[in-house]
Coordinates of C-alpha atoms in Angstrom, one line a residue:
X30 CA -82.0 26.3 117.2
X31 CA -80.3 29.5 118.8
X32 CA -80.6 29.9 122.0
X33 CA -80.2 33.7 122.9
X34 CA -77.8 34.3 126.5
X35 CA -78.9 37.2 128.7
X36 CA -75.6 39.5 129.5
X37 CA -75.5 38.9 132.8
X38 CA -74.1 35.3 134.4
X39 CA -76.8 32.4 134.4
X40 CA -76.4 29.4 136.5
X41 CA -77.7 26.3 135.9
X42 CA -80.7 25.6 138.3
X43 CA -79.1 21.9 139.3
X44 CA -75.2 23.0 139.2
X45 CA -73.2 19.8 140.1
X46 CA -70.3 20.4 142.6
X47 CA -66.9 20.9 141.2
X48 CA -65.4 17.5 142.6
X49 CA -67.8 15.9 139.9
X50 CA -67.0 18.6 137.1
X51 CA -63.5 18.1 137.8
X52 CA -63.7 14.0 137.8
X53 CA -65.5 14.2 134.5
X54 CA -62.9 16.4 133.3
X55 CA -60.1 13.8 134.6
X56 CA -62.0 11.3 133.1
X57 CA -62.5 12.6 129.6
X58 CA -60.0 15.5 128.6
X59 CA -57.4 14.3 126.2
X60 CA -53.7 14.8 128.5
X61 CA -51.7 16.0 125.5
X62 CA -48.0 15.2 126.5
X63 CA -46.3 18.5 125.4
X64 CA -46.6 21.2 122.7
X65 CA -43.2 20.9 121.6
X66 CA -43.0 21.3 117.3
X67 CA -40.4 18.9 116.7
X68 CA -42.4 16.1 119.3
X69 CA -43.5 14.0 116.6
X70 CA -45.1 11.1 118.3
X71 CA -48.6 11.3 118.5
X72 CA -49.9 8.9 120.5
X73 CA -51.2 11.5 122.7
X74 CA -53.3 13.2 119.9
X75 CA -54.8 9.5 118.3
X76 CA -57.6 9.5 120.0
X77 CA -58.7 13.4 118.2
X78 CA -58.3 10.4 114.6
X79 CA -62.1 9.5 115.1
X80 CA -63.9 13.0 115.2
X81 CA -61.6 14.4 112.6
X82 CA -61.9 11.5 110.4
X83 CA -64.8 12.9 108.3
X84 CA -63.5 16.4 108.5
X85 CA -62.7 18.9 105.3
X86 CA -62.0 22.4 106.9
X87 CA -60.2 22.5 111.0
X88 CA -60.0 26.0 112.0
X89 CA -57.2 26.3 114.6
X90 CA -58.2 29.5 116.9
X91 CA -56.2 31.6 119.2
X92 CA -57.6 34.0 122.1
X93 CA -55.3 36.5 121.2
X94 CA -52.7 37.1 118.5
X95 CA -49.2 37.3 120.5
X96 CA -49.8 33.7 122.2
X97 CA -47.0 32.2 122.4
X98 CA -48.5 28.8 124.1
X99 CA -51.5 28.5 121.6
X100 CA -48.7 29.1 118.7
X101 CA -46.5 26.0 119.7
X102 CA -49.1 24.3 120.1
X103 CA -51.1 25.1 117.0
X104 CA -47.6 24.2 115.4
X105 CA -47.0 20.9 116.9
X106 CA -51.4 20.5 115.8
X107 CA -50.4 21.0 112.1
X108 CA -48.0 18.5 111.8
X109 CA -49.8 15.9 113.4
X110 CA -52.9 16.8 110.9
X111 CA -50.5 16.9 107.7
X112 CA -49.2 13.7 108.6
X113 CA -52.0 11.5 110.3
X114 CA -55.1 12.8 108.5
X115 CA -53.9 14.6 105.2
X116 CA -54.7 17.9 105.1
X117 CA -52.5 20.0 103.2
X118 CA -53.6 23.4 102.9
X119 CA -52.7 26.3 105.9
X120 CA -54.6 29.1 105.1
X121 CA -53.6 32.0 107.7
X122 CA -55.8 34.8 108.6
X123 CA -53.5 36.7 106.0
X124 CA -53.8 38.1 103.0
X125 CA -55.0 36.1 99.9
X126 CA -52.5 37.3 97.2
X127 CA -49.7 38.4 100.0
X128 CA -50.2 34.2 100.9
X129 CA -50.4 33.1 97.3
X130 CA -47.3 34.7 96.1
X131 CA -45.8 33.5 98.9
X132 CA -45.9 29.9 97.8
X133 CA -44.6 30.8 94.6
X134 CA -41.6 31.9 96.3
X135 CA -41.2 29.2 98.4
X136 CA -41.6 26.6 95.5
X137 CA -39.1 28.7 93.5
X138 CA -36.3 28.0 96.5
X139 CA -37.3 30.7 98.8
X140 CA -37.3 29.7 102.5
X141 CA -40.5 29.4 104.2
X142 CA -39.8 31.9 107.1
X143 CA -38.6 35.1 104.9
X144 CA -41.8 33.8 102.3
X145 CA -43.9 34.0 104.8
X146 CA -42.1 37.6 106.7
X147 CA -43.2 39.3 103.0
X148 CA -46.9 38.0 103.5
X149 CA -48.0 36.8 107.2
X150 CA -48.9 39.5 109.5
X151 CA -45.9 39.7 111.5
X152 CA -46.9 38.0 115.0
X153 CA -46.9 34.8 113.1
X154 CA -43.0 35.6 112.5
X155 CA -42.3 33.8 116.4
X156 CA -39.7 31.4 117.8
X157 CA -43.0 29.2 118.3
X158 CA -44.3 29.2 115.0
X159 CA -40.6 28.7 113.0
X160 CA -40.8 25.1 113.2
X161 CA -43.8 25.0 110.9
X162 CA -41.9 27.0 108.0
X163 CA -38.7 24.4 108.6
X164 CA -41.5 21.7 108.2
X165 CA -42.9 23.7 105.1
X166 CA -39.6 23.5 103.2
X167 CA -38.8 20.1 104.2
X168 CA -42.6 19.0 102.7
X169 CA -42.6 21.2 99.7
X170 CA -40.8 19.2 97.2
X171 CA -42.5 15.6 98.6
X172 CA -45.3 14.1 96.9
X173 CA -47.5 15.6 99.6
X174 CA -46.4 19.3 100.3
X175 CA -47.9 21.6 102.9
X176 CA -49.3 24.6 100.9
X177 CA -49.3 28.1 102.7
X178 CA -52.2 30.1 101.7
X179 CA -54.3 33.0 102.5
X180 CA -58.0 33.9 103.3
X181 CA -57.9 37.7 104.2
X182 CA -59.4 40.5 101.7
X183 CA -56.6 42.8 103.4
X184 CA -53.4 43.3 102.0
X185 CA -51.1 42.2 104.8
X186 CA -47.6 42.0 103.8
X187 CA -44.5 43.4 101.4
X188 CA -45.5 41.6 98.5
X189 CA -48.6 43.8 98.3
X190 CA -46.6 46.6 98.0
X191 CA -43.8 45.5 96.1
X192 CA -45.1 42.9 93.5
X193 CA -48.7 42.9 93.4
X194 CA -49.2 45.5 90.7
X195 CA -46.6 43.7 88.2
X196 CA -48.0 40.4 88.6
X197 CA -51.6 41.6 87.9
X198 CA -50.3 43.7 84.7
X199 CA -48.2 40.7 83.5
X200 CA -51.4 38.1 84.1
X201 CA -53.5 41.1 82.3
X202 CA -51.2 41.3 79.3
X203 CA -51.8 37.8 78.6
X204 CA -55.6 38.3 78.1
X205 CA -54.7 41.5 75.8
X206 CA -56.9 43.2 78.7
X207 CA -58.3 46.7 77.6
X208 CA -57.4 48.2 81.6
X209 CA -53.6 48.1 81.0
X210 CA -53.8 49.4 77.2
X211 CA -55.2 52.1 78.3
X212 CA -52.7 54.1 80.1
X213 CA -54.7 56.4 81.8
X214 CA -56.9 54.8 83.3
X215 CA -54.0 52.3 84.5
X216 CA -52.2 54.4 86.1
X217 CA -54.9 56.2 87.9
X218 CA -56.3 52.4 89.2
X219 CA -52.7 52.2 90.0
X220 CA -52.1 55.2 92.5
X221 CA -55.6 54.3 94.0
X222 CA -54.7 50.8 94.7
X223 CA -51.7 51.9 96.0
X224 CA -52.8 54.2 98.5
X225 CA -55.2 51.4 99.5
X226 CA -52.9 48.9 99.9
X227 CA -51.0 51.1 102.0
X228 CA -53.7 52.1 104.8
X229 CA -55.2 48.4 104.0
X230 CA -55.8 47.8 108.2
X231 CA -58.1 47.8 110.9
X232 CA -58.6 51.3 111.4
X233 CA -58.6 52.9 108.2
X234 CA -61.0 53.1 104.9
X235 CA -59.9 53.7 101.4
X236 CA -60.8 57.2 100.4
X237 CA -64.1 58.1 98.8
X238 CA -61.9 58.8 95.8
X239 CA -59.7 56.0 95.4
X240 CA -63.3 53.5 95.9
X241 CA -64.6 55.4 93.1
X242 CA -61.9 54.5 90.7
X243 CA -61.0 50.9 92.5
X244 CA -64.7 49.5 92.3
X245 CA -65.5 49.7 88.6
X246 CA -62.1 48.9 87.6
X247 CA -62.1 45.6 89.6
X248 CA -65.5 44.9 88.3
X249 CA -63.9 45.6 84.8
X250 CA -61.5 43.3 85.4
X251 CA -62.8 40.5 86.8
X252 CA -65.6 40.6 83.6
X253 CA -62.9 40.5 81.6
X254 CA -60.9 37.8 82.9
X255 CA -64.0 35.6 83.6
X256 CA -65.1 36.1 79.9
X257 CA -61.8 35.7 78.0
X258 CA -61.0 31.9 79.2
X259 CA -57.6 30.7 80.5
X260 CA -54.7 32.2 77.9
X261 CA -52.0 30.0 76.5
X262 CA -49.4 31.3 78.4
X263 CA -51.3 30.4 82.0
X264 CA -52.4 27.7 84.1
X265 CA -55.8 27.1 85.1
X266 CA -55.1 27.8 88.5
X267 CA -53.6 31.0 87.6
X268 CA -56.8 32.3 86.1
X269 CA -58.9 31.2 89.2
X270 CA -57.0 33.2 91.4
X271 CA -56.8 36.2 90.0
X272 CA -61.1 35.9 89.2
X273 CA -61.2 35.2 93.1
X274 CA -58.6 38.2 93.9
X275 CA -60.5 40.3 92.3
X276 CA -63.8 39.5 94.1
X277 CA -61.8 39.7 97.4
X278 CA -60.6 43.3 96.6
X279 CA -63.8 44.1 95.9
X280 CA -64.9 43.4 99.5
X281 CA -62.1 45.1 100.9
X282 CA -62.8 48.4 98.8
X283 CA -66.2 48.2 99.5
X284 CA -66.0 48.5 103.4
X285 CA -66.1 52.0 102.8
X286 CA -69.4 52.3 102.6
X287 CA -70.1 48.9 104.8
X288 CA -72.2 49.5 107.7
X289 CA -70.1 46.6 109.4
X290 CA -66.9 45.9 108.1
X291 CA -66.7 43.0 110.1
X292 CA -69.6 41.4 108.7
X293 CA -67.8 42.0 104.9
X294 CA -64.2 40.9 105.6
X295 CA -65.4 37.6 107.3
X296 CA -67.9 37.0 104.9
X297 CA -65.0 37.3 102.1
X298 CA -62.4 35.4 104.2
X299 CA -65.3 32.4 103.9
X300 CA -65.7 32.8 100.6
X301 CA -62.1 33.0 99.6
X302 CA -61.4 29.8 102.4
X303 CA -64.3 27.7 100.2
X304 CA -62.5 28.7 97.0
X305 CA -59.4 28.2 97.6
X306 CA -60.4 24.2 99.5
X307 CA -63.1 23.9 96.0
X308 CA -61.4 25.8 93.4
X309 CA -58.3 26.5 93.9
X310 CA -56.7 23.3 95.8
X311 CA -59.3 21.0 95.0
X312 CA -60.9 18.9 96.9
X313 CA -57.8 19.3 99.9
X314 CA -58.3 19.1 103.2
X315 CA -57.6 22.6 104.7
X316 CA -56.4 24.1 108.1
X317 CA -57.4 27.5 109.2
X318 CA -54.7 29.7 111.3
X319 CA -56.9 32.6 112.6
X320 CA -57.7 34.0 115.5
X321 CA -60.7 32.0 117.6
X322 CA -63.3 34.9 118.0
X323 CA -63.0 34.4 113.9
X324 CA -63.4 31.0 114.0
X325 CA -66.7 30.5 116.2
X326 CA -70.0 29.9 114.9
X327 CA -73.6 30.1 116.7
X328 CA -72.8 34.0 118.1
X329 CA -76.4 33.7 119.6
X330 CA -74.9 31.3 121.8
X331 CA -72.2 34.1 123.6
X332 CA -73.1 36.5 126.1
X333 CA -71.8 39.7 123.7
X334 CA -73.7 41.2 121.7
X335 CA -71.0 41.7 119.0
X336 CA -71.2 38.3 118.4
X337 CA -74.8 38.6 118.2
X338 CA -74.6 40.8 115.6
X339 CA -71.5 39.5 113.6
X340 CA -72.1 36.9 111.5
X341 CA -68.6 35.1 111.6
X342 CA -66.2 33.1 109.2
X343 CA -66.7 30.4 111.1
X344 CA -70.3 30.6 110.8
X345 CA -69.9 30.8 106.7
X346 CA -67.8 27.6 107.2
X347 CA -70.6 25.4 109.5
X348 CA -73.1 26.8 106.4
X349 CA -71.2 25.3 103.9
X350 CA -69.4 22.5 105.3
X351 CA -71.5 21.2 108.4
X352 CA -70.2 19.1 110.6
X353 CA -66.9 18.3 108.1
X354 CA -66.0 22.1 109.5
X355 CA -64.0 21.7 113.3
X356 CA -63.3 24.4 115.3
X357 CA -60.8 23.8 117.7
X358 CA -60.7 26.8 120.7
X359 CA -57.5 27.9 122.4
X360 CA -57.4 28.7 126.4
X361 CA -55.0 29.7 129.2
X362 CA -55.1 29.5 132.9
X363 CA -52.2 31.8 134.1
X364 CA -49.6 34.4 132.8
X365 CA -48.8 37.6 131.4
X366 CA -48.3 39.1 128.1
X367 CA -45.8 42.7 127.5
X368 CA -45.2 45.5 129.0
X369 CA -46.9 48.7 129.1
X370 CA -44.2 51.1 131.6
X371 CA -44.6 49.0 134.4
X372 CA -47.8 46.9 134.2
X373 CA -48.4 44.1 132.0
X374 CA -50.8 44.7 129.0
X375 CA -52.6 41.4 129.6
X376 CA -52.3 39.7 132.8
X377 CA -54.0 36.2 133.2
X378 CA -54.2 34.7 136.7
X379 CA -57.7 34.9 138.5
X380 CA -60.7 33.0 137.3
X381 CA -64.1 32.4 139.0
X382 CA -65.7 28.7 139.9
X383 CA -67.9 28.3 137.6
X384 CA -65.5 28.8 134.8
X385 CA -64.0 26.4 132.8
X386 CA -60.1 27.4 133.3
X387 CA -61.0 26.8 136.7
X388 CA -62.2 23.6 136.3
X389 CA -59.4 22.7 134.3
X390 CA -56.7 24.7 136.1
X391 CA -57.4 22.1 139.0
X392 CA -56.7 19.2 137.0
X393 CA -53.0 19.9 137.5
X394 CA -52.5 19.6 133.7
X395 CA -50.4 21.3 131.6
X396 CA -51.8 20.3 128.3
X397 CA -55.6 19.0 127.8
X398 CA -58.3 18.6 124.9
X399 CA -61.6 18.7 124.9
X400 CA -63.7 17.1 122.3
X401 CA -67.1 17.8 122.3
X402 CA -67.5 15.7 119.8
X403 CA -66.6 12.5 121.2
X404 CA -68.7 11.9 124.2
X405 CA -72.2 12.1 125.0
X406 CA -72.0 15.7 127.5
X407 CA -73.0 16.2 130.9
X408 CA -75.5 18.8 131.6
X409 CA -73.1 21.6 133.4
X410 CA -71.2 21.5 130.3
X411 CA -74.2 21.9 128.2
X412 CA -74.9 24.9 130.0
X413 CA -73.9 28.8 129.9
X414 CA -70.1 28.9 132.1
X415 CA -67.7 31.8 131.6
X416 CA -65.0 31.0 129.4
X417 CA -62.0 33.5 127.8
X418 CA -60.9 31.7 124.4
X419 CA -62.0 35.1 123.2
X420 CA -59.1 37.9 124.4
X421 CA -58.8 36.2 127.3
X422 CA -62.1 37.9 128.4
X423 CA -64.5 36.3 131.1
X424 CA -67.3 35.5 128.7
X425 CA -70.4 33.5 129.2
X426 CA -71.1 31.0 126.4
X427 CA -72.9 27.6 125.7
X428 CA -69.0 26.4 124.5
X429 CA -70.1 22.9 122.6
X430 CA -72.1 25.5 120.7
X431 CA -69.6 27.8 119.6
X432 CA -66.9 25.4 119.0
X433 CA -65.9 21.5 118.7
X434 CA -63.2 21.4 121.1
X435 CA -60.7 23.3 123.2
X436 CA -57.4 23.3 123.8
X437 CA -55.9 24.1 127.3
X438 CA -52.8 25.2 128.2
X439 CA -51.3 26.2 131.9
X440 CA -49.2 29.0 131.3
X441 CA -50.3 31.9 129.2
X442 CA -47.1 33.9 127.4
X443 CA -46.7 36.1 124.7
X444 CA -44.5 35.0 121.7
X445 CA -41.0 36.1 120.5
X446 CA -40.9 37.4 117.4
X447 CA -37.9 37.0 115.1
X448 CA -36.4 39.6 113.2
X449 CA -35.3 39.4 110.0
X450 CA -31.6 38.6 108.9
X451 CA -29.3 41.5 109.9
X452 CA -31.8 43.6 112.0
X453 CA -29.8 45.1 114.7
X454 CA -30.7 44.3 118.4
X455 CA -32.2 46.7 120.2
X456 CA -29.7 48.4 122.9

C-alpha cells in the first residue's frame, strides 16, 4: 500500500543519531573499488549476484543527463551484468527505430560510437560512456552479443531523418501495402511525418494538421501489416518491429491532444521496453539506460506532486515484471556541472543531516551500493529522508520504495562529449 508524503520534511518520531546511521551504513553498503570501464574484476560488485539473480529488466538511472560519474559508472555496471549475469539487451531512453536501425548498422560493420551518434541523444556521446560502444563491437560478433536498442516514442537521432522513411516504404512494398500505391496520400503522410520528426522534442507538438493525416495513416498501417502475416522477403523480427513502431508513433502523435504527455511517452517507453524483452528479443534479460526520475516506481512515496500524478515507466515495469524489475538510483555528494557566464549551472556541495548524501558523504567513500534488497532495514531508512537522485534536488522520499538500490558516488561532474570525426575544435 501507498503511503502518501506531506510536502513539507517529516522526521521520524525516534530518529537514531547519525553515529549509528553511519555504522550501519559502514557495515552494509557495498565499497565498490572504482568506476573505471575497462576495470573488469568484479569482486567488488559479487555480492549485487544474489539480488539480481532472479532479475529480467535492471533499469540503471541517472539524476541528471550530463553526469559524467553516474556514466562511468553505469558503464563499468553493464559489463559486469553482460558478463556475470547474462543480460544482453541495452535499451537507452532513445528512440525505438533511431536504436533499432542502429544495430543494423553496427552488425553490418559500422562502429558502435558513430551507430550510436545517428541514434542516441547526444549526451550519451561522452568520454565516459565510449568504452561501452568499444565493448559493443568487440561482443557483436560472439555467441553472446550486447544488442543496443531503444524504448523512446521520440524520434531522437539522424536516422530518423535520413532513413526512416525508406526503410518503412521498402518493408511496405513487401506487403504490396495500399499507403505507398497510392501516391497521394504517401507523400502527404510523408511531409507530415517529416515535419514531426523534426520538432519530435520536449517542447513541441505536432501540428493539428500533420496529427490529422499521421493518426489514421499509422492506424492504416499497422492494420495492414498485422493482417497480411510476415512476407517472404522478411524476417519475423522485422515484421514485429515495425507493428510495435507503429504503435509507438502513435503515442508520440497523439500527445497533441494528451492532457499529460508525460503520462503517454512513459507509458509507450513501457510498452515498447516489454516488447522488445517479450517480442522482439525474446525472453532476454534487458538493461534500461534512462534517466532515474524515469525509472522510479511508487510516486506516492516522493514528496512532489509530479510524481504523484505521473504514473512512470518504471511503474509500468514493477506492473509487469514485479520483483524480476531492479531499479538501481544514481547519487552525488559534491561538484559542479557547466557554465552559465560565471556561475555553474548546477553546483552540488551542501546537504542537510538527515539526508542520505550526508550520511554517506561521511563514510569517506568514493564508491558505495546500497541494496535494499539484501538486508532486513533499519527503521531510519524505512522512513521519509531527503534524497537528490532526482536532478540533484533535495527531495523527501521513502527511497526502498521508489527504488532497489543506489549507487553513490563522491564527486559529481558533468561529462565530455565527443565530437564526431573531423569536427573542428572550438577556438
Amino acid at each position: 500500500m501507498l503511503l502518501l508524503l506531506p510536502l513539507c520534511p517529516l522526521l521520524p518520531a525516534h530518529a537514531q543519531s547519525t553515529a549509528d546511521r553511519l555504522a550501519y551504513l559502514q557495515a552494509n553498503a557495498i565499497i565498490v573499488r572504482n568506476v573505471e570501464p575497462t576495470n573488469e574484476e568484479y569482486t567488488d560488485l559479487a555480492p549485487l549476484k544474489q539480488s539480481l539473480q532472479q532479475v529480467t529488466v535492471i533499469g540503471l538511472g541517472e539524476p541528471i543527463h550530463y553526469d559524467g560519474g553516474a556514466f562511468k559508472a553505469k558503464t563499468r555496471l553493464v559489463k559486469f551484468l553482460h558478463q556475470e549475469l547474462g543480460f544482453s539487451v541495452i535499451a537507452f531512453e532513445s528512440g525505438f527505430y533511431d536504436c533499432y536501425k542502429a544495430w543494423q548498422e553496427i552488425q553490418a560493420g559500422r562502429l558502435s560510437i558513430d551507430a550510436a551518434r545517428m541514434a542516441l541523444y547526444p549526451f550519451w556521446i561522452s568520454t565516459e560512456t565510449e568504452e561501452l560502444f568499444n565493448y559493443i563491437d568487440q561482443q557483436k560478433n560472439t555467441d553472446k552479443p550486447l544488442i543496443l536498442a531503444g524504448i523512446d516514442c521520440k524520434f531522437s537521432g539522424q536516422y530518423s531523418d535520413e532513413r526512416l522513411l525508406p526503410d518503412l516504404k521498402r518493408y511496405l512494398q513487401t506487403i504490396n501495402s495500399g499507403m505507398v500505391q497510392d501516391t497521394a496520400k504517401w507523400r502527404a503522410f510523408s511531409t507530415s511525418l517529416k515535419r514531426a520528426i523534426h520538432i519530435s522534442d520536449y517542447l513541441t507538438k505536432p501540428s493539428t494538421a500533420d496529427t490529422l493525416v499521421l493518426n489514421p495513416a499509422f492506424k492504416g498501417i499497422l492494420a495492414e501489416v498485422t493482417a497480411k502475416g510476415v512476407p517472404a522477403t522478411a524476417t519475423r523480427e522485422e515484421h514485429l518491429f515495425w507493428q510495435q513502431f507503429c504503435r509507438s508513433s502513435l503515442a508520440e502523435i497523439a500527445k497533441k491532444f494528451a492532457t499529460s504527455e508525460e503520462q503517454v511517452r512513459d507509458r509507450q517507453m513501457g510498452e515498447n521496453l516489454v516488447f522488445l524483452q517479450r517480442e522482439l528479443y525474446r525472453d532476454r534479460k534487458t538493461i534500461v539506460w534512462a534517466a532515474s526520475s524515469h525509472l522510479t516506481y511508487n510516486g506516492a512515496n516522493i514528496g512532489r506532486t509530479f510524481y504523484h500524478e505521473n504514473p512512470r515507466l518504471g511503474d509500468y515495469l514493477k506492473q509487469t515484471y514485479g520483483a524480476r524489475y531492479y531499479h538501481l538510483g544514481f547519487t552525488g555528494y559534491r561538484g559542479e556541472f557547466g557554465k552559465l557566464l560565471f556561475f555553474h549551472v548546477l553546483n552540488v556541495k551542501k546537504h542537510k543531516p538527515n539526508s542520505i548524501e550526508y550520511l554517506l558523504g561521511q563514510t569517506k567513500q568514493p564508491f558505495l551500493l546500497l541494496d535494499f534488497r539484501k538486508t532486513i532495514l533499519p527503521q531510519w531508512l524505512q522512513e521519509p529522508l531527503i534524497a537528490m537522485p532526482f536532478g540533484y534536488r533535495e527531495t523527501l522520499m521513502r527511497l526502498p520504495l521508489v527504488m532497489d538500490g543506489l549507487f553513490y558516488t563522491e564527486a559529481v561532474y558533468g561529462s565530455h562529449w565527443i565530437p564526431p570525426v573531423g569536427t573542428p575544435k572550438p577556438k
